[in-house]
XYZ file of C-alpha atoms in Angstrom:
431
model
C 49.654 -139.274 -187.447
C 46.205 -139.261 -185.688
C 45.022 -136.170 -187.587
C 46.060 -137.934 -190.699
C 43.986 -140.935 -189.934
C 40.825 -138.791 -189.010
C 41.190 -136.865 -192.251
C 41.246 -140.465 -194.001
C 38.374 -141.540 -192.000
C 36.234 -138.490 -193.247
C 37.514 -139.224 -196.996
C 36.536 -142.849 -196.779
C 33.129 -141.696 -195.376
C 32.866 -139.243 -198.202
C 33.898 -141.771 -201.188
C 31.186 -144.098 -199.621
C 28.689 -141.604 -200.679
C 29.488 -142.263 -204.280
C 29.879 -146.034 -204.131
C 33.791 -146.074 -203.405
C 34.733 -148.394 -200.614
C 38.418 -149.034 -201.112
C 38.559 -150.277 -197.506
C 35.029 -152.076 -196.091
C 34.572 -150.494 -192.640
C 37.717 -148.597 -193.134
C 36.077 -145.364 -191.530
C 35.732 -147.099 -188.226
C 39.284 -148.511 -188.372
C 40.846 -145.170 -189.249
C 38.797 -143.224 -186.391
C 39.397 -146.012 -183.671
C 43.326 -146.119 -184.481
C 43.264 -142.248 -184.287
C 41.515 -142.596 -180.825
C 44.237 -145.047 -179.569
C 46.888 -143.254 -180.700
C 45.286 -140.229 -178.670
C 44.223 -142.057 -175.844
C 46.912 -140.714 -173.266
C 45.973 -137.030 -174.343
C 42.298 -137.577 -173.764
C 41.269 -135.627 -170.530
C 41.069 -138.000 -167.635
C 37.493 -138.003 -167.043
C 36.455 -138.520 -170.548
C 39.223 -141.299 -170.924
C 37.349 -143.155 -168.154
C 34.121 -142.517 -169.379
C 34.862 -143.563 -172.939
C 36.822 -146.441 -171.795
C 33.903 -147.597 -169.540
C 31.509 -147.502 -172.606
C 33.721 -149.400 -175.008
C 34.757 -151.941 -172.273
C 30.981 -152.525 -171.415
C 29.990 -152.863 -175.133
C 32.526 -155.257 -175.739
C 31.644 -157.415 -172.870
C 28.176 -157.316 -173.732
C 29.176 -158.716 -177.455
C 31.166 -161.379 -175.968
C 28.476 -162.340 -173.586
C 25.999 -162.368 -176.484
C 28.359 -164.798 -178.295
C 29.287 -167.044 -175.479
C 25.958 -167.227 -173.808
C 23.651 -167.231 -176.543
C 25.642 -168.077 -179.514
C 24.849 -164.747 -181.498
C 25.983 -164.275 -184.782
C 28.397 -161.238 -184.468
C 30.059 -159.599 -187.391
C 33.165 -158.554 -185.697
C 34.874 -156.772 -188.453
C 31.984 -154.141 -188.377
C 31.791 -153.741 -184.361
C 33.985 -150.380 -185.087
C 31.318 -148.886 -187.310
C 29.080 -147.620 -184.661
C 28.280 -143.783 -184.735
C 31.043 -143.431 -187.404
C 28.663 -141.336 -189.448
C 28.035 -138.889 -186.734
C 31.729 -138.709 -185.994
C 32.487 -137.851 -189.724
C 29.726 -135.116 -189.915
C 31.637 -133.803 -186.752
C 35.000 -133.890 -188.534
C 33.490 -132.455 -191.651
C 31.818 -129.551 -189.776
C 35.203 -128.741 -188.153
C 36.424 -127.432 -191.557
C 33.984 -124.472 -191.152
C 36.944 -123.002 -189.451
C 38.774 -122.550 -192.708
C 35.903 -120.468 -194.060
C 36.288 -116.883 -193.684
C 38.753 -113.911 -193.965
C 41.970 -115.387 -195.235
C 44.070 -112.545 -193.992
C 42.923 -113.127 -190.450
C 41.978 -109.347 -190.119
C 38.891 -108.585 -188.625
C 36.251 -106.525 -190.002
C 34.655 -103.513 -188.042
C 31.849 -104.885 -185.985
C 28.624 -102.590 -185.783
C 26.904 -102.350 -182.358
C 25.849 -105.376 -180.473
C 22.377 -106.446 -180.022
C 22.097 -107.220 -176.286
C 19.463 -107.882 -173.646
C 16.476 -110.134 -174.050
C 16.414 -109.013 -177.612
C 20.116 -110.377 -178.229
C 19.584 -113.565 -176.336
C 16.534 -114.418 -178.480
C 18.239 -113.538 -181.579
C 20.895 -116.025 -180.739
C 18.262 -118.869 -179.812
C 16.289 -118.043 -182.660
C 19.146 -118.001 -185.167
C 20.656 -121.176 -183.965
C 17.172 -122.766 -183.944
C 15.970 -121.998 -187.484
C 19.457 -122.606 -189.176
C 20.099 -125.458 -186.830
C 16.995 -127.244 -188.182
C 19.139 -127.782 -191.684
C 22.466 -127.349 -190.860
C 22.410 -128.985 -187.433
C 25.651 -128.647 -185.287
C 27.531 -126.538 -187.876
C 24.987 -123.657 -186.852
C 26.423 -123.560 -183.551
C 29.842 -122.912 -184.768
C 28.900 -120.462 -187.266
C 27.034 -118.375 -184.829
C 29.316 -118.972 -181.834
C 32.517 -118.090 -183.673
C 30.847 -114.791 -184.678
C 29.855 -114.119 -181.183
C 33.381 -114.807 -179.981
C 34.657 -111.729 -182.120
C 33.804 -109.617 -179.148
C 35.307 -111.824 -176.540
C 34.987 -115.325 -175.073
C 31.627 -116.635 -175.024
C 29.474 -116.214 -171.818
C 27.447 -118.298 -169.875
C 23.792 -117.120 -171.259
C 25.504 -116.916 -174.622
C 26.613 -120.515 -174.344
C 22.923 -121.673 -172.850
C 21.216 -120.072 -175.706
C 23.394 -121.743 -178.475
C 22.879 -125.296 -176.621
C 19.107 -124.791 -176.026
C 18.569 -123.341 -179.594
C 20.050 -126.347 -181.264
C 18.679 -129.014 -178.929
C 15.080 -127.894 -179.260
C 15.174 -128.443 -182.799
C 15.109 -132.031 -182.241
C 11.476 -131.696 -181.396
C 10.287 -131.000 -184.913
C 13.027 -130.544 -187.537
C 12.519 -133.047 -190.535
C 16.355 -132.665 -191.290
C 17.614 -132.972 -187.610
C 19.775 -136.191 -186.815
C 17.426 -137.224 -184.326
C 14.619 -137.239 -186.880
C 16.572 -139.458 -189.303
C 17.321 -141.954 -186.489
C 13.606 -141.913 -185.325
C 12.287 -142.517 -188.972
C 14.393 -145.551 -189.243
C 13.089 -146.892 -186.157
C 9.342 -145.942 -186.307
C 9.001 -145.794 -190.258
C 5.009 -145.603 -190.099
C 5.073 -142.501 -187.686
C 2.825 -139.571 -188.582
C 5.220 -136.495 -189.173
C 2.231 -134.087 -189.443
C 1.395 -134.902 -185.717
C 4.915 -134.559 -184.615
C 5.045 -130.919 -186.070
C 1.793 -130.095 -184.612
C 3.142 -130.713 -180.963
C 6.751 -130.352 -181.427
C 6.980 -126.996 -182.970
C 4.661 -125.246 -180.337
C 7.048 -126.928 -177.801
C 10.139 -125.723 -179.106
C 8.663 -122.083 -179.300
C 8.057 -122.392 -175.569
C 11.614 -123.619 -174.976
C 12.743 -120.240 -176.639
C 10.593 -118.243 -174.617
C 11.336 -120.094 -171.359
C 15.022 -119.679 -172.416
C 14.786 -115.917 -172.929
C 12.635 -115.315 -169.585
C 15.117 -117.565 -167.506
C 18.262 -116.150 -168.739
C 17.141 -112.574 -168.476
C 16.303 -113.416 -164.584
C 19.503 -115.145 -163.750
C 21.909 -112.952 -165.695
C 22.480 -109.330 -166.467
C 22.129 -109.555 -170.210
C 22.575 -105.758 -170.901
C 26.008 -106.307 -171.965
C 25.576 -109.911 -173.446
C 25.963 -109.580 -177.106
C 23.384 -111.596 -179.101
C 23.256 -113.044 -182.680
C 21.718 -110.251 -185.086
C 19.259 -111.805 -187.574
C 20.388 -109.359 -190.182
C 21.323 -110.060 -193.708
C 24.857 -109.620 -193.025
C 25.019 -111.794 -190.265
C 22.882 -114.548 -192.003
C 24.579 -114.510 -194.934
C 26.998 -117.528 -194.628
C 24.600 -119.691 -192.797
C 21.541 -119.021 -195.312
C 24.100 -119.738 -198.361
C 25.076 -122.966 -196.576
C 21.446 -123.819 -195.806
C 20.332 -123.305 -199.375
C 23.392 -125.334 -200.667
C 22.118 -128.179 -198.217
C 18.471 -128.033 -199.536
C 19.795 -127.828 -203.075
C 21.780 -131.168 -202.625
C 18.882 -132.708 -200.569
C 16.038 -132.072 -202.987
C 17.708 -131.884 -206.366
C 21.359 -133.276 -206.782
C 21.689 -136.057 -204.161
C 18.122 -136.678 -203.190
C 19.345 -140.277 -202.289
C 21.704 -138.666 -199.368
C 20.534 -137.933 -195.758
C 21.042 -134.153 -194.303
C 23.848 -135.529 -192.175
C 25.651 -137.080 -195.059
C 25.277 -133.923 -197.223
C 26.750 -131.721 -194.325
C 29.629 -134.247 -194.005
C 30.968 -133.439 -197.629
C 29.590 -130.214 -198.068
C 31.356 -128.135 -195.482
C 34.697 -129.566 -196.267
C 33.920 -128.839 -200.085
C 33.015 -125.104 -199.212
C 35.989 -124.650 -196.986
C 38.208 -125.766 -199.952
C 36.543 -123.761 -202.366
C 36.912 -120.438 -200.232
C 40.550 -120.901 -199.785
C 41.488 -121.929 -203.447
C 41.314 -118.559 -204.849
C 44.534 -117.740 -202.734
C 46.187 -120.354 -204.476
C 46.672 -124.247 -204.162
C 49.864 -123.812 -202.019
C 47.761 -121.850 -199.294
C 44.941 -124.095 -199.359
C 47.026 -127.243 -198.652
C 48.804 -125.156 -195.967
C 45.694 -124.492 -194.138
C 44.216 -127.915 -194.626
C 47.544 -129.270 -193.244
C 47.220 -126.861 -190.280
C 43.626 -128.044 -189.585
C 45.025 -131.660 -189.730
C 47.582 -131.344 -187.445
C 45.903 -129.171 -184.885
C 42.271 -129.195 -184.758
C 41.527 -132.751 -185.804
C 43.216 -134.295 -182.862
C 41.841 -131.623 -180.464
C 38.483 -133.614 -181.170
C 40.099 -136.618 -179.691
C 37.327 -136.594 -176.595
C 34.283 -136.083 -178.876
C 35.423 -138.928 -181.118
C 36.320 -141.442 -178.471
C 32.899 -140.979 -176.822
C 30.903 -141.250 -179.973
C 32.707 -144.157 -181.120
C 32.457 -145.968 -177.609
C 28.706 -144.921 -177.153
C 28.069 -146.693 -180.510
C 30.048 -149.807 -179.437
C 27.724 -149.882 -176.193
C 24.591 -149.479 -178.403
C 25.718 -152.489 -180.648
C 26.504 -154.316 -177.595
C 23.309 -153.637 -175.627
C 20.975 -154.337 -178.638
C 23.037 -157.573 -179.648
C 22.515 -158.917 -176.216
C 18.712 -158.032 -175.949
C 17.985 -159.584 -179.372
C 19.987 -162.665 -178.572
C 18.632 -163.356 -174.831
C 14.813 -162.541 -175.789
C 15.086 -164.084 -179.461
C 13.751 -160.988 -180.677
C 10.348 -161.883 -179.138
C 10.392 -160.268 -175.371
C 8.983 -156.777 -175.573
C 9.193 -154.074 -172.523
C 5.702 -153.266 -172.646
C 2.831 -155.215 -174.187
C 1.139 -152.029 -175.155
C 2.959 -148.522 -175.771
C 0.582 -146.015 -174.332
C 1.039 -142.331 -172.455
C 2.040 -144.230 -169.033
C 4.492 -146.158 -170.721
C 5.876 -143.009 -172.919
C 6.413 -140.978 -169.703
C 8.499 -143.970 -168.060
C 10.606 -144.445 -171.220
C 11.073 -140.520 -171.533
C 11.966 -139.957 -167.898
C 14.590 -143.103 -168.115
C 16.165 -141.864 -171.306
C 16.398 -138.150 -169.761
C 18.111 -139.600 -166.537
C 20.372 -141.772 -168.393
C 21.378 -138.404 -170.361
C 21.993 -136.766 -167.073
C 24.394 -139.494 -165.798
C 26.312 -139.307 -169.176
C 24.724 -141.519 -171.890
C 23.852 -139.997 -175.167
C 20.058 -140.156 -176.039
C 20.478 -142.159 -179.002
C 21.632 -145.100 -176.890
C 18.332 -145.107 -174.682
C 16.482 -144.374 -177.769
C 17.785 -147.538 -179.755
C 17.758 -149.728 -176.746
C 13.838 -148.811 -176.269
C 13.160 -149.457 -179.656
C 14.771 -152.855 -179.379
C 12.515 -153.795 -176.548
C 9.311 -152.967 -178.224
C 6.794 -154.381 -180.879
C 5.201 -151.181 -181.880
C 1.873 -151.035 -184.033
C 0.989 -148.638 -186.279
C -0.785 -145.958 -183.784
C 2.188 -146.616 -181.359
C 4.756 -145.680 -183.502
C 4.084 -141.654 -183.521
C 3.779 -141.465 -179.745
C 7.204 -143.486 -179.477
C 8.579 -141.122 -182.063
C 7.588 -137.943 -179.902
C 8.852 -139.765 -176.956
C 12.360 -140.415 -178.778
C 12.403 -136.825 -180.040
C 11.478 -135.248 -176.766
C 14.180 -137.284 -174.863
C 16.539 -136.172 -177.673
C 15.743 -132.610 -177.117
C 15.724 -132.393 -173.253
C 18.624 -135.003 -172.913
C 21.044 -133.383 -175.316
C 20.633 -130.008 -173.736
C 21.518 -131.447 -169.950
C 23.551 -134.210 -170.994
C 27.372 -133.392 -170.157
C 28.235 -136.204 -173.028
C 25.929 -135.036 -175.494
C 27.209 -133.979 -179.080
C 26.313 -130.254 -178.257
C 27.804 -130.157 -174.992
C 30.763 -132.177 -176.000
C 31.404 -129.744 -179.091
C 31.093 -126.611 -176.828
C 33.426 -127.971 -174.705
C 36.017 -128.885 -177.368
C 35.293 -125.600 -179.156
C 34.915 -123.001 -176.621
C 36.565 -124.755 -173.524
C 33.290 -124.934 -171.403
C 32.835 -127.989 -169.196
C 29.741 -130.320 -170.079
C 28.742 -130.806 -166.486
C 28.837 -127.066 -165.897
C 26.482 -126.868 -168.676
C 24.297 -129.549 -167.181
C 24.229 -128.022 -163.969
C 23.030 -124.463 -165.555
C 20.329 -126.533 -167.604
C 18.849 -128.650 -164.532
C 16.146 -125.923 -164.109
C 15.258 -125.592 -167.840
C 15.273 -129.527 -168.187
C 12.849 -129.859 -165.471
C 10.628 -127.317 -166.902
C 10.722 -128.869 -170.135
C 10.162 -132.373 -168.585
C 6.857 -130.919 -167.090
C 5.731 -129.740 -170.384
C 6.682 -132.955 -172.332
C 4.765 -135.184 -169.840
C 1.974 -132.938 -170.048
C 1.649 -133.358 -173.828
C 2.165 -137.251 -173.468
C -0.857 -137.225 -170.833
C -3.193 -135.153 -172.945
C -2.636 -137.607 -175.790
C -5.058 -139.950 -173.719
C -8.079 -137.554 -173.791
C -7.059 -135.656 -177.104
C -5.538 -138.574 -179.102
C -2.661 -136.317 -180.392
C -0.801 -139.280 -181.886
C -3.674 -141.738 -182.381
């Protein structure tokens, strides 16, 4: 029942892209009902975290209504982060793309050492700028052909994707930031974010080669054969984004494109086989995403509660800082990264920060960089970030284990980001 409800949520989200909404807010209702049905099966720690986030969010909404008489559209409170959850559900269908017979093609000699690790980081980073989280599964699943993923491989996947938030115009973080700071100058973000991302790749390669013996660790080969499916999917995303459905965001395109590609790849074997695989996926893989779904939905409810209470309590006139300059950017950046370490997704900190600021035109670019850097560093180290939750759900690695291994990397990235922010005062990087 829960798997079917999750599938219904995905279908309703896709129907919404073409203007069909048979059940208003039905995506949230279906996903939340599935989460409640699976609640007892969610790992205890995740269940407590999601429950606390949801309870606090609801409590803040009740407080805003009771204390400040805020107008709250209660039927819509289940809709927070549903677009992200729908994308994750859509991405899960990538497991249905590939060899139908189940036999594995012979693998060539693996690329190992620093070169292999750099190949993994670079492959995830470049393709992830367009395909977002789906790239991690494409490359990660390919690496698992040689055995369970090792810690260096998982860290390269994590950092390759999270660092793309620093500059990619197609990344989920950029979509959020463009909404919160519509007058930011992307060219300035690119000029600073891309070099920082390249430093992240260099740092990852050097650090992992120092901490681990990479001589037998297989990496992702940037060969035409390895890149075929990711590049084809990236080309399709770009085709839909620029030509066929320019009104849809990258996240929305991925949400419907990957399930469609999965169906198309199975249809040559016949409708019965395709239906069998979709049914199997619905009854096994989708319920297995219960932890990720619960946390994203609960985080969305918390964000809604916080922003509603802040707006009601301040009359939308109070601001955290009278002026948003380098010092304020550093404080905000550190606070959001710290909140990510204790388990809050950076989108919460970024959204709350935006709701407490009144940004002028020149300040919006600095705010945008602060938000993107917070997202890049916070998602790499945060145990409950989308990338770490997905690695946990797909490959069984604990988000807290990933956090411990990423603390040194995150510290180095924090120093680099703060240096850029402070240089802004003298070089006017974001003026």
